[in-house]
Amino acid sequence: MTTLPFPAPDAETREAVAELRRAWDEMLARIGEAREAIDDPALWPPPMTPRNLAEGYRYILGFLYGSIARSIGPTPEFPYFIRMIQPLNRSTIDNCDATYLYAPIDGNHSYTIRGRAGDSRHWRGEPPITSGRKAPHYIFFQTASGHSGDTGELDEMKPGTRANCATLDSSQLQVNPDGSFEILLAPEKPEGYSGNFMSTRKIKKRRNEHGEEIAREYVAQMVGLRLYFGDWEHEDLMDLFIYRNDRLGQPMPAYTPEMAARQLRDAGTYTRNQVHFWNKFYGITMEAYGDVNGDGEVFMPRNDLNKPNAASLATGGGMVTNIYSGGIFELAADEALIVELHQPVEPNYIGFCLGNMWGESLDFANFQSSLNGVQAARDPDNVIRYLIAHQDPGIANWVDTTGQPEGYMTVRWAYSERPKENLPWATVKKIKIAEAMQHLPATTKTVTPEQRRAAIAIRQEHVQRRYRQH
């Protein structure tokens, strides 16, 4: 066999060959450990069915996809926003209305975010425009000291492991008349500064098991952004640019074998740990498959929703302004659920989404598997009533299971300021689908097959626009 006339590699090159091969093999080993979580009962996967297995392998590929983006993408020195979750890697019981973005930062330094949004008058409580390019329904920035799931162990949920350093939502964001805005991220707010600001460090105090007060400083490792879309036909993404203030205009260092080896290992470790963590989170913490802690109850009830509760970074994440309620639907072909949402105090955002038992949101582009507070029809009593079923009953607020016999259902209410009383609540009732109208108000909105197709077409166009690659 003819070989290329390359000179013999020197010692440095030989070491690079060996180290990169080791890193590659370690990455493949970690991916293999992630794969074990598909069908090893000790690793808390969903029950084995043909569809669950198929979706499980897709799920692993999705985490690998996201882990590669994290590993070889932006750095704290040269950050940019990337998608944490998208249709290719749906996970963590994601919100169908949300675009999840993040950029890595080092909270010991200062950064600037520049952005531009469409018409955002609804952020200020004014009636939204009904045509033209609109800003997302609601947006939320946060600086945090870490990512949920990176350790692969539930111990990371213990109090004091991570913290949000700062939050800023669309109701607080100062926006110029042309839609532009700027946010300063820094360890301390400069004296006399009056613009948008987010701290990248935070000191939190708590008491340990001995009753002693402990103070700990948290340094942000990331800035996250969630953009919630309500009017899928007209709302659009924002332009975003982030930079570390002392690195703007400077070139990145040259790529090295050490950098490549670290990124290979990171891609494998992120994939393995994220998959293992979320399997355990669903099975143990959320008790998706039955009572684990022996109290005779499950956190995620079947054909019901748990009591609305606030999100916490230390308990699996979530947006800290959200109030969540969740459960699992389990329906035969002729059964349906009626879910009623009551909100005495109107939130900034209401969302309702279905997901499979891997925590992937169902296909929300080609199926009406979610409906938010803008999309859903409200009854005269201001209650939103959803009908979850396998077949289309011709009701406007039908939420499609896409044929899943069981899966997660999640309600999100987002408030800029969480009400101290009159919190939102929900009820669930299982019925026979043929008897749906006997359990719904006479004012329930219905749709024709043509109207349903038109609604799906809006979803398909919006999702392509939201996740465009061009």
One Martini backbone bead per residue (centre of mass of N, CA, C, O) as a GRO file, in nm:
protein
  470
    1MET     BB    1   0.096   0.036   0.023
    2THR     BB    2   0.060   0.360  -0.016
    3THR     BB    3   0.239   0.628   0.127
    4LEU     BB    4   0.280   0.915   0.264
    5PRO     BB    5   0.550   1.163   0.263
    6PHE     BB    6   0.586   1.177   0.571
    7PRO     BB    7   0.724   1.260   0.839
    8ALA     BB    8   0.823   1.176   1.125
    9PRO     BB    9   0.703   1.202   1.420
   10ASP     BB   10   0.724   1.371   1.686
   11ALA     BB   11   0.683   1.369   2.020
   12GLU     BB   12   0.441   1.566   2.027
   13THR     BB   13   0.271   1.418   1.814
   14ARG     BB   14   0.258   1.140   1.950
   15GLU     BB   15   0.110   1.245   2.202
   16ALA     BB   16  -0.138   1.351   2.051
   17VAL     BB   17  -0.232   1.085   1.937
   18ALA     BB   18  -0.271   0.938   2.209
   19GLU     BB   19  -0.459   1.142   2.355
   20LEU     BB   20  -0.690   1.154   2.142
   21ARG     BB   21  -0.756   0.852   2.152
   22ARG     BB   22  -0.830   0.844   2.447
   23ALA     BB   23  -1.057   1.053   2.433
   24TRP     BB   24  -1.229   0.904   2.227
   25ASP     BB   25  -1.271   0.643   2.390
   26GLU     BB   26  -1.402   0.782   2.634
   27MET     BB   27  -1.642   0.896   2.486
   28LEU     BB   28  -1.759   0.623   2.390
   29ALA     BB   29  -1.796   0.507   2.674
   30ARG     BB   30  -2.001   0.720   2.773
   31ILE     BB   31  -2.211   0.666   2.555
   32GLY     BB   32  -2.255   0.372   2.638
   33GLU     BB   33  -2.364   0.446   2.922
   34ALA     BB   34  -2.607   0.595   2.816
   35ARG     BB   35  -2.739   0.356   2.663
   36GLU     BB   36  -2.805   0.182   2.918
   37ALA     BB   37  -3.060   0.374   2.997
   38ILE     BB   38  -3.276   0.235   2.808
   39ASP     BB   39  -3.264  -0.102   2.937
   40ASP     BB   40  -3.182  -0.057   3.240
   41PRO     BB   41  -3.358  -0.085   3.530
   42ALA     BB   42  -3.137   0.054   3.723
   43LEU     BB   43  -3.175   0.341   3.531
   44TRP     BB   44  -3.481   0.438   3.494
   45PRO     BB   45  -3.654   0.358   3.262
   46PRO     BB   46  -3.889   0.314   3.070
   47PRO     BB   47  -4.091   0.112   2.951
   48MET     BB   48  -4.074  -0.151   2.730
   49THR     BB   49  -4.121  -0.042   2.400
   50PRO     BB   50  -4.099   0.023   2.081
   51ARG     BB   51  -4.129   0.333   2.116
   52ASN     BB   52  -3.946   0.380   2.362
   53LEU     BB   53  -3.690   0.271   2.229
   54ALA     BB   54  -3.674   0.456   1.988
   55GLU     BB   55  -3.680   0.721   2.159
   56GLY     BB   56  -3.428   0.655   2.327
   57TYR     BB   57  -3.217   0.673   2.100
   58ARG     BB   58  -3.287   0.961   2.024
   59TYR     BB   59  -3.225   1.081   2.302
   60ILE     BB   60  -2.924   1.024   2.301
   61LEU     BB   61  -2.859   1.184   2.045
   62GLY     BB   62  -2.956   1.453   2.160
   63PHE     BB   63  -2.746   1.474   2.388
   64LEU     BB   64  -2.504   1.459   2.203
   65TYR     BB   65  -2.565   1.708   2.041
   66GLY     BB   66  -2.565   1.908   2.284
   67SER     BB   67  -2.277   1.832   2.389
   68ILE     BB   68  -2.120   1.922   2.143
   69ALA     BB   69  -2.206   2.218   2.150
   70ARG     BB   70  -2.085   2.274   2.432
   71SER     BB   71  -1.786   2.176   2.380
   72ILE     BB   72  -1.726   2.332   2.077
   73GLY     BB   73  -1.822   2.604   2.144
   74PRO     BB   74  -1.855   2.821   2.355
   75THR     BB   75  -1.689   3.054   2.573
   76PRO     BB   76  -1.615   3.265   2.831
   77GLU     BB   77  -1.430   3.441   2.640
   78PHE     BB   78  -1.623   3.345   2.368
   79PRO     BB   79  -1.931   3.411   2.353
   80TYR     BB   80  -2.250   3.250   2.270
   81PHE     BB   81  -2.559   3.171   2.163
   82ILE     BB   82  -2.729   2.866   2.238
   83ARG     BB   83  -2.908   2.582   2.216
   84MET     BB   84  -3.029   2.363   2.452
   85ILE     BB   85  -3.319   2.332   2.311
   86GLN     BB   86  -3.470   2.122   2.057
   87PRO     BB   87  -3.607   1.908   1.836
   88LEU     BB   88  -3.333   1.728   1.847
   89ASN     BB   89  -3.327   1.772   2.200
   90ARG     BB   90  -3.555   1.684   2.364
   91SER     BB   91  -3.602   1.768   2.720
   92THR     BB   92  -3.686   1.802   3.055
   93ILE     BB   93  -3.972   1.882   3.007
   94ASP     BB   94  -4.029   2.072   2.782
   95ASN     BB   95  -4.125   2.371   2.628
   96CYS     BB   96  -4.303   2.439   2.341
   97ASP     BB   97  -4.276   2.773   2.373
   98ALA     BB   98  -3.960   2.741   2.403
   99THR     BB   99  -3.650   2.909   2.394
  100TYR     BB  100  -3.329   2.776   2.470
  101LEU     BB  101  -3.066   2.971   2.603
  102TYR     BB  102  -2.696   2.991   2.604
  103ALA     BB  103  -2.402   3.125   2.786
  104PRO     BB  104  -2.085   3.123   2.870
  105ILE     BB  105  -1.936   3.221   3.188
  106ASP     BB  106  -1.736   3.443   3.401
  107GLY     BB  107  -1.829   3.595   3.700
  108ASN     BB  108  -1.544   3.765   3.728
  109HIS     BB  109  -1.665   3.905   3.482
  110SER     BB  110  -1.760   4.118   3.217
  111TYR     BB  111  -2.069   4.176   3.028
  112THR     BB  112  -2.245   4.205   2.706
  113ILE     BB  113  -2.582   4.258   2.597
  114ARG     BB  114  -2.721   4.262   2.275
  115GLY     BB  115  -3.046   4.372   2.148
  116ARG     BB  116  -3.340   4.284   1.932
  117ALA     BB  117  -3.685   4.360   1.897
  118GLY     BB  118  -3.983   4.362   1.846
  119ASP     BB  119  -4.274   4.440   1.931
  120SER     BB  120  -4.307   4.522   2.308
  121ARG     BB  121  -4.567   4.636   2.453
  122HIS     BB  122  -4.657   4.379   2.618
  123TRP     BB  123  -4.429   4.406   2.837
  124ARG     BB  124  -4.595   4.682   2.950
  125GLY     BB  125  -4.920   4.601   2.936
  126GLU     BB  126  -4.999   4.627   2.652
  127PRO     BB  127  -5.150   4.587   2.376
  128PRO     BB  128  -5.104   4.394   2.122
  129ILE     BB  129  -5.028   4.343   1.825
  130THR     BB  130  -5.189   4.190   1.519
  131SER     BB  131  -4.933   4.268   1.346
  132GLY     BB  132  -4.637   4.182   1.268
  133ARG     BB  133  -4.343   4.215   1.440
  134LYS     BB  134  -4.294   4.032   1.735
  135ALA     BB  135  -4.223   3.976   2.030
  136PRO     BB  136  -4.206   3.781   2.257
  137HIS     BB  137  -4.421   3.725   2.509
  138TYR     BB  138  -4.173   3.610   2.698
  139ILE     BB  139  -3.882   3.689   2.899
  140PHE     BB  140  -3.576   3.521   3.050
  141PHE     BB  141  -3.314   3.597   3.259
  142GLN     BB  142  -3.015   3.408   3.383
  143THR     BB  143  -2.780   3.362   3.641
  144ALA     BB  144  -2.565   3.071   3.686
  145SER     BB  145  -2.363   2.810   3.857
  146GLY     BB  146  -2.520   2.588   3.671
  147HIS     BB  147  -2.610   2.265   3.555
  148SER     BB  148  -2.842   2.050   3.526
  149GLY     BB  149  -2.698   1.709   3.539
  150ASP     BB  150  -2.372   1.705   3.523
  151THR     BB  151  -2.315   1.477   3.750
  152GLY     BB  152  -2.551   1.235   3.750
  153GLU     BB  153  -2.660   1.324   4.041
  154LEU     BB  154  -2.892   1.388   4.301
  155ASP     BB  155  -2.702   1.549   4.498
  156GLU     BB  156  -2.723   1.829   4.340
  157MET     BB  157  -3.010   1.901   4.496
  158LYS     BB  158  -2.889   2.009   4.727
  159PRO     BB  159  -2.853   2.244   4.932
  160GLY     BB  160  -2.603   2.469   4.792
  161THR     BB  161  -2.501   2.379   4.500
  162ARG     BB  162  -2.680   2.608   4.368
  163ALA     BB  163  -2.734   2.931   4.184
  164ASN     BB  164  -2.896   3.223   4.142
  165CYS     BB  165  -2.781   3.551   4.080
  166ALA     BB  166  -2.992   3.643   3.844
  167THR     BB  167  -3.278   3.835   3.718
  168LEU     BB  168  -3.462   3.903   3.396
  169ASP     BB  169  -3.747   4.045   3.258
  170SER     BB  170  -3.964   4.193   3.032
  171SER     BB  171  -4.092   4.389   3.254
  172GLN     BB  172  -3.783   4.513   3.325
  173LEU     BB  173  -3.689   4.582   3.050
  174GLN     BB  174  -3.496   4.810   2.882
  175VAL     BB  175  -3.634   4.969   2.590
  176ASN     BB  176  -3.602   5.093   2.296
  177PRO     BB  177  -3.787   5.221   2.037
  178ASP     BB  178  -3.620   5.012   1.829
  179GLY     BB  179  -3.574   4.740   2.030
  180SER     BB  180  -3.329   4.798   2.184
  181PHE     BB  181  -3.069   4.650   2.402
  182GLU     BB  182  -2.888   4.647   2.726
  183ILE     BB  183  -2.665   4.428   2.921
  184LEU     BB  184  -2.511   4.407   3.234
  185LEU     BB  185  -2.250   4.183   3.338
  186ALA     BB  186  -2.154   4.159   3.690
  187PRO     BB  187  -2.037   4.143   4.008
  188GLU     BB  188  -2.089   4.462   3.999
  189LYS     BB  189  -2.246   4.758   4.028
  190PRO     BB  190  -2.199   5.045   3.907
  191GLU     BB  191  -2.167   5.353   3.987
  192GLY     BB  192  -2.457   5.508   3.850
  193TYR     BB  193  -2.597   5.274   3.725
  194SER     BB  194  -2.923   5.245   3.516
  195GLY     BB  195  -2.927   4.997   3.368
  196ASN     BB  196  -2.915   4.695   3.270
  197PHE     BB  197  -2.875   4.437   3.532
  198MET     BB  198  -2.646   4.157   3.620
  199SER     BB  199  -2.540   3.940   3.839
  200THR     BB  200  -2.240   3.706   3.888
  201ARG     BB  201  -2.281   3.724   4.204
  202LYS     BB  202  -2.345   3.532   4.520
  203ILE     BB  203  -2.459   3.549   4.856
  204LYS     BB  204  -2.539   3.272   5.069
  205LYS     BB  205  -2.748   3.179   5.342
  206ARG     BB  206  -2.723   2.900   5.575
  207ARG     BB  207  -2.816   2.611   5.753
  208ASN     BB  208  -2.699   2.352   5.897
  209GLU     BB  209  -2.735   2.055   6.076
  210HIS     BB  210  -2.619   2.240   6.338
  211GLY     BB  211  -2.726   2.553   6.297
  212GLU     BB  212  -2.517   2.683   6.121
  213GLU     BB  213  -2.401   2.957   5.963
  214ILE     BB  214  -2.364   2.976   5.604
  215ALA     BB  215  -2.141   3.116   5.368
  216ARG     BB  216  -2.179   3.153   5.004
  217GLU     BB  217  -2.019   3.182   4.697
  218TYR     BB  218  -2.150   3.254   4.376
  219VAL     BB  219  -2.058   3.175   4.034
  220ALA     BB  220  -2.117   3.236   3.724
  221GLN     BB  221  -2.141   3.009   3.420
  222MET     BB  222  -2.419   3.136   3.313
  223VAL     BB  223  -2.650   3.249   3.058
  224GLY     BB  224  -2.995   3.249   3.046
  225LEU     BB  225  -3.265   3.203   2.793
  226ARG     BB  226  -3.620   3.258   2.772
  227LEU     BB  227  -3.855   3.216   2.504
  228TYR     BB  228  -4.193   3.299   2.490
  229PHE     BB  229  -4.458   3.174   2.291
  230GLY     BB  230  -4.791   3.263   2.188
  231ASP     BB  231  -4.795   3.396   1.896
  232TRP     BB  232  -4.701   3.199   1.636
  233GLU     BB  233  -4.760   3.388   1.385
  234HIS     BB  234  -4.593   3.675   1.497
  235GLU     BB  235  -4.371   3.580   1.664
  236ASP     BB  236  -4.018   3.649   1.731
  237LEU     BB  237  -3.706   3.661   1.734
  238MET     BB  238  -3.397   3.771   1.851
  239ASP     BB  239  -3.131   3.971   1.865
  240LEU     BB  240  -2.789   3.857   1.957
  241PHE     BB  241  -2.509   3.985   2.169
  242ILE     BB  242  -2.208   3.856   2.320
  243TYR     BB  243  -1.949   3.988   2.551
  244ARG     BB  244  -1.643   4.030   2.670
  245ASN     BB  245  -1.515   4.332   2.755
  246ASP     BB  246  -1.190   4.233   2.732
  247ARG     BB  247  -1.243   4.072   2.422
  248LEU     BB  248  -1.320   4.267   2.223
  249GLY     BB  249  -1.159   4.212   1.907
  250GLN     BB  250  -1.034   3.944   1.973
  251PRO     BB  251  -0.867   3.663   1.929
  252MET     BB  252  -0.848   3.342   1.929
  253PRO     BB  253  -0.695   3.083   2.011
  254ALA     BB  254  -0.535   2.828   1.915
  255TYR     BB  255  -0.574   2.514   1.838
  256THR     BB  256  -0.552   2.217   2.046
  257PRO     BB  257  -0.512   1.905   2.172
  258GLU     BB  258  -0.611   1.977   2.456
  259MET     BB  259  -0.882   2.092   2.370
  260ALA     BB  260  -0.988   1.845   2.216
  261ALA     BB  261  -0.977   1.641   2.450
  262ARG     BB  262  -1.167   1.789   2.639
  263GLN     BB  263  -1.414   1.793   2.446
  264LEU     BB  264  -1.448   1.493   2.415
  265ARG     BB  265  -1.495   1.430   2.712
  266ASP     BB  266  -1.731   1.623   2.758
  267ALA     BB  267  -1.931   1.499   2.559
  268GLY     BB  268  -1.950   1.227   2.708
  269THR     BB  269  -2.016   1.323   2.997
  270TYR     BB  270  -2.269   1.484   2.945
  271THR     BB  271  -2.432   1.257   2.824
  272ARG     BB  272  -2.424   1.055   3.053
  273ASN     BB  273  -2.515   1.239   3.295
  274GLN     BB  274  -2.782   1.346   3.187
  275VAL     BB  275  -2.926   1.079   3.144
  276HIS     BB  276  -2.897   0.967   3.434
  277PHE     BB  277  -3.026   1.197   3.589
  278TRP     BB  278  -3.314   1.209   3.454
  279ASN     BB  279  -3.398   0.925   3.514
  280LYS     BB  280  -3.381   0.961   3.825
  281PHE     BB  281  -3.566   1.201   3.850
  282TYR     BB  282  -3.823   1.061   3.746
  283GLY     BB  283  -3.817   0.796   3.925
  284ILE     BB  284  -3.752   0.927   4.214
  285THR     BB  285  -3.847   1.224   4.252
  286MET     BB  286  -4.124   1.193   4.067
  287GLU     BB  287  -4.249   0.908   4.061
  288ALA     BB  288  -4.344   0.787   3.769
  289TYR     BB  289  -4.362   0.451   3.868
  290GLY     BB  290  -4.388   0.518   4.177
  291ASP     BB  291  -4.344   0.467   4.499
  292VAL     BB  292  -4.035   0.546   4.678
  293ASN     BB  293  -4.059   0.680   4.987
  294GLY     BB  294  -4.326   0.547   5.140
  295ASP     BB  295  -4.594   0.761   5.160
  296GLY     BB  296  -4.832   0.666   4.945
  297GLU     BB  297  -4.718   0.855   4.719
  298VAL     BB  298  -4.699   1.070   4.428
  299PHE     BB  299  -4.574   1.337   4.260
  300MET     BB  300  -4.681   1.202   3.981
  301PRO     BB  301  -4.982   1.171   3.892
  302ARG     BB  302  -5.242   0.988   3.768
  303ASN     BB  303  -5.472   1.163   3.614
  304ASP     BB  304  -5.317   1.419   3.736
  305LEU     BB  305  -5.229   1.700   3.947
  306ASN     BB  306  -5.023   1.869   4.118
  307LYS     BB  307  -4.934   2.095   4.323
  308PRO     BB  308  -4.857   2.398   4.294
  309ASN     BB  309  -4.512   2.502   4.222
  310ALA     BB  310  -4.208   2.619   4.261
  311ALA     BB  311  -3.917   2.678   4.134
  312SER     BB  312  -3.579   2.509   4.143
  313LEU     BB  313  -3.244   2.470   4.099
  314ALA     BB  314  -3.210   2.238   4.330
  315THR     BB  315  -3.485   2.084   4.177
  316GLY     BB  316  -3.410   2.066   3.842
  317GLY     BB  317  -3.515   2.347   3.790
  318GLY     BB  318  -3.628   2.613   3.620
  319MET     BB  319  -3.827   2.885   3.627
  320VAL     BB  320  -3.846   3.107   3.894
  321THR     BB  321  -4.135   3.239   3.793
  322ASN     BB  322  -4.260   2.969   3.810
  323ILE     BB  323  -4.556   2.771   3.809
  324TYR     BB  324  -4.607   2.428   3.877
  325SER     BB  325  -4.781   2.147   3.711
  326GLY     BB  326  -4.799   1.783   3.742
  327GLY     BB  327  -4.831   1.480   3.533
  328ILE     BB  328  -4.998   1.170   3.420
  329PHE     BB  329  -5.105   1.024   3.142
  330GLU     BB  330  -5.362   0.747   3.112
  331LEU     BB  331  -5.493   0.612   2.806
  332ALA     BB  332  -5.735   0.496   2.637
  333ALA     BB  333  -5.890   0.510   2.336
  334ASP     BB  334  -6.182   0.605   2.495
  335GLU     BB  335  -6.021   0.828   2.648
  336ALA     BB  336  -6.018   1.127   2.867
  337LEU     BB  337  -5.912   1.462   2.955
  338ILE     BB  338  -6.002   1.720   3.184
  339VAL     BB  339  -5.846   2.041   3.197
  340GLU     BB  340  -5.841   2.289   3.451
  341LEU     BB  341  -5.772   2.644   3.450
  342HIS     BB  342  -5.696   2.858   3.729
  343GLN     BB  343  -5.659   3.236   3.741
  344PRO     BB  344  -5.706   3.493   3.946
  345VAL     BB  345  -5.417   3.576   3.852
  346GLU     BB  346  -5.278   3.707   3.587
  347PRO     BB  347  -5.038   3.599   3.395
  348ASN     BB  348  -4.786   3.627   3.162
  349TYR     BB  349  -4.806   3.302   3.146
  350ILE     BB  350  -4.946   3.011   2.967
  351GLY     BB  351  -4.885   2.650   2.987
  352PHE     BB  352  -4.941   2.341   2.780
  353CYS     BB  353  -4.784   2.012   2.796
  354LEU     BB  354  -4.659   1.729   2.628
  355GLY     BB  355  -4.493   1.409   2.711
  356ASN     BB  356  -4.281   1.175   2.735
  357MET     BB  357  -4.103   0.942   2.943
  358TRP     BB  358  -3.824   1.105   2.866
  359GLY     BB  359  -3.905   1.427   2.845
  360GLU     BB  360  -4.023   1.471   2.569
  361SER     BB  361  -4.163   1.659   2.373
  362LEU     BB  362  -4.395   1.663   2.166
  363ASP     BB  363  -4.483   1.713   1.848
  364PHE     BB  364  -4.541   2.069   1.796
  365ALA     BB  365  -4.569   2.102   1.480
  366ASN     BB  366  -4.769   1.838   1.379
  367PHE     BB  367  -4.906   1.882   1.662
  368GLN     BB  368  -5.153   1.945   1.920
  369SER     BB  369  -4.950   1.916   2.212
  370SER     BB  370  -5.017   2.226   2.263
  371LEU     BB  371  -5.133   2.509   2.482
  372ASN     BB  372  -5.172   2.836   2.528
  373GLY     BB  373  -5.312   3.136   2.642
  374VAL     BB  374  -5.345   3.234   2.341
  375GLN     BB  375  -5.453   2.974   2.186
  376ALA     BB  376  -5.662   2.927   2.387
  377ALA     BB  377  -5.979   2.879   2.481
  378ARG     BB  378  -6.213   3.067   2.663
  379ASP     BB  379  -6.435   3.083   2.896
  380PRO     BB  380  -6.655   3.297   3.051
  381ASP     BB  381  -6.507   3.207   3.340
  382ASN     BB  382  -6.183   3.203   3.261
  383VAL     BB  383  -6.153   2.910   3.178
  384ILE     BB  384  -5.930   2.653   3.091
  385ARG     BB  385  -6.016   2.381   2.863
  386TYR     BB  386  -5.886   2.066   2.828
  387LEU     BB  387  -5.850   1.794   2.579
  388ILE     BB  388  -5.728   1.473   2.627
  389ALA     BB  389  -5.650   1.280   2.327
  390HIS     BB  390  -5.617   1.057   2.054
  391GLN     BB  391  -5.867   1.199   1.927
  392ASP     BB  392  -6.048   1.413   1.732
  393PRO     BB  393  -6.341   1.602   1.859
  394GLY     BB  394  -6.362   1.916   1.756
  395ILE     BB  395  -6.200   2.067   1.973
  396ALA     BB  396  -6.005   2.333   2.019
  397ASN     BB  397  -5.867   2.214   2.310
  398TRP     BB  398  -5.715   1.994   2.186
  399VAL     BB  399  -5.479   1.739   2.302
  400ASP     BB  400  -5.228   1.554   2.155
  401THR     BB  401  -5.080   1.231   2.209
  402THR     BB  402  -4.972   1.077   1.945
  403GLY     BB  403  -5.040   0.776   2.081
  404GLN     BB  404  -4.976   0.795   2.370
  405PRO     BB  405  -5.058   0.618   2.659
  406GLU     BB  406  -4.825   0.791   2.799
  407GLY     BB  407  -4.752   1.102   2.989
  408TYR     BB  408  -4.666   1.417   3.024
  409MET     BB  409  -4.807   1.693   3.218
  410THR     BB  410  -4.775   2.060   3.188
  411VAL     BB  411  -4.788   2.347   3.394
  412ARG     BB  412  -4.747   2.706   3.326
  413TRP     BB  413  -4.691   2.987   3.542
  414ALA     BB  414  -4.600   3.327   3.478
  415TYR     BB  415  -4.438   3.564   3.701
  416SER     BB  416  -4.299   3.854   3.793
  417GLU     BB  417  -4.505   3.849   4.046
  418ARG     BB  418  -4.580   3.653   4.290
  419PRO     BB  419  -4.848   3.568   4.439
  420LYS     BB  420  -4.951   3.543   4.778
  421GLU     BB  421  -5.234   3.494   4.657
  422ASN     BB  422  -5.432   3.345   4.443
  423LEU     BB  423  -5.347   3.091   4.319
  424PRO     BB  424  -5.317   2.872   4.096
  425TRP     BB  425  -5.526   2.607   3.944
  426ALA     BB  426  -5.622   2.251   3.908
  427THR     BB  427  -5.815   2.011   3.714
  428VAL     BB  428  -5.910   1.653   3.684
  429LYS     BB  429  -6.088   1.446   3.432
  430LYS     BB  430  -6.213   1.132   3.360
  431ILE     BB  431  -6.333   1.017   3.038
  432LYS     BB  432  -6.536   0.968   2.775
  433ILE     BB  433  -6.508   1.080   2.463
  434ALA     BB  434  -6.817   1.053   2.383
  435GLU     BB  435  -6.882   1.252   2.660
  436ALA     BB  436  -6.757   1.539   2.648
  437MET     BB  437  -7.007   1.745   2.620
  438GLN     BB  438  -7.123   1.664   2.910
  439HIS     BB  439  -6.847   1.813   3.056
  440LEU     BB  440  -6.898   2.072   2.892
  441PRO     BB  441  -6.964   2.362   2.795
  442ALA     BB  442  -7.175   2.509   2.564
  443THR     BB  443  -6.929   2.722   2.483
  444THR     BB  444  -6.759   2.533   2.343
  445LYS     BB  445  -6.515   2.525   2.116
  446THR     BB  446  -6.518   2.457   1.772
  447VAL     BB  447  -6.389   2.262   1.488
  448THR     BB  448  -6.278   2.210   1.181
  449PRO     BB  449  -6.072   2.043   0.977
  450GLU     BB  450  -5.971   2.303   0.839
  451GLN     BB  451  -5.894   2.455   1.100
  452ARG     BB  452  -5.689   2.249   1.198
  453ARG     BB  453  -5.495   2.267   0.959
  454ALA     BB  454  -5.435   2.569   0.996
  455ALA     BB  455  -5.310   2.542   1.279
  456ILE     BB  456  -5.080   2.351   1.194
  457ALA     BB  457  -4.949   2.540   0.987
  458ILE     BB  458  -4.861   2.752   1.191
  459ARG     BB  459  -4.677   2.567   1.350
  460GLN     BB  460  -4.483   2.482   1.125
  461GLU     BB  461  -4.380   2.766   1.056
  462HIS     BB  462  -4.283   2.855   1.334
  463VAL     BB  463  -4.073   2.630   1.387
  464GLN     BB  464  -3.896   2.695   1.145
  465ARG     BB  465  -3.839   2.987   1.238
  466ARG     BB  466  -3.730   2.934   1.528
  467TYR     BB  467  -3.517   2.690   1.395
  468ARG     BB  468  -3.339   2.814   1.203
  469GLN     BB  469  -3.050   2.739   0.956
  470HIS     BB  470  -3.059   3.035   0.762
   0.00000   0.00000   0.00000
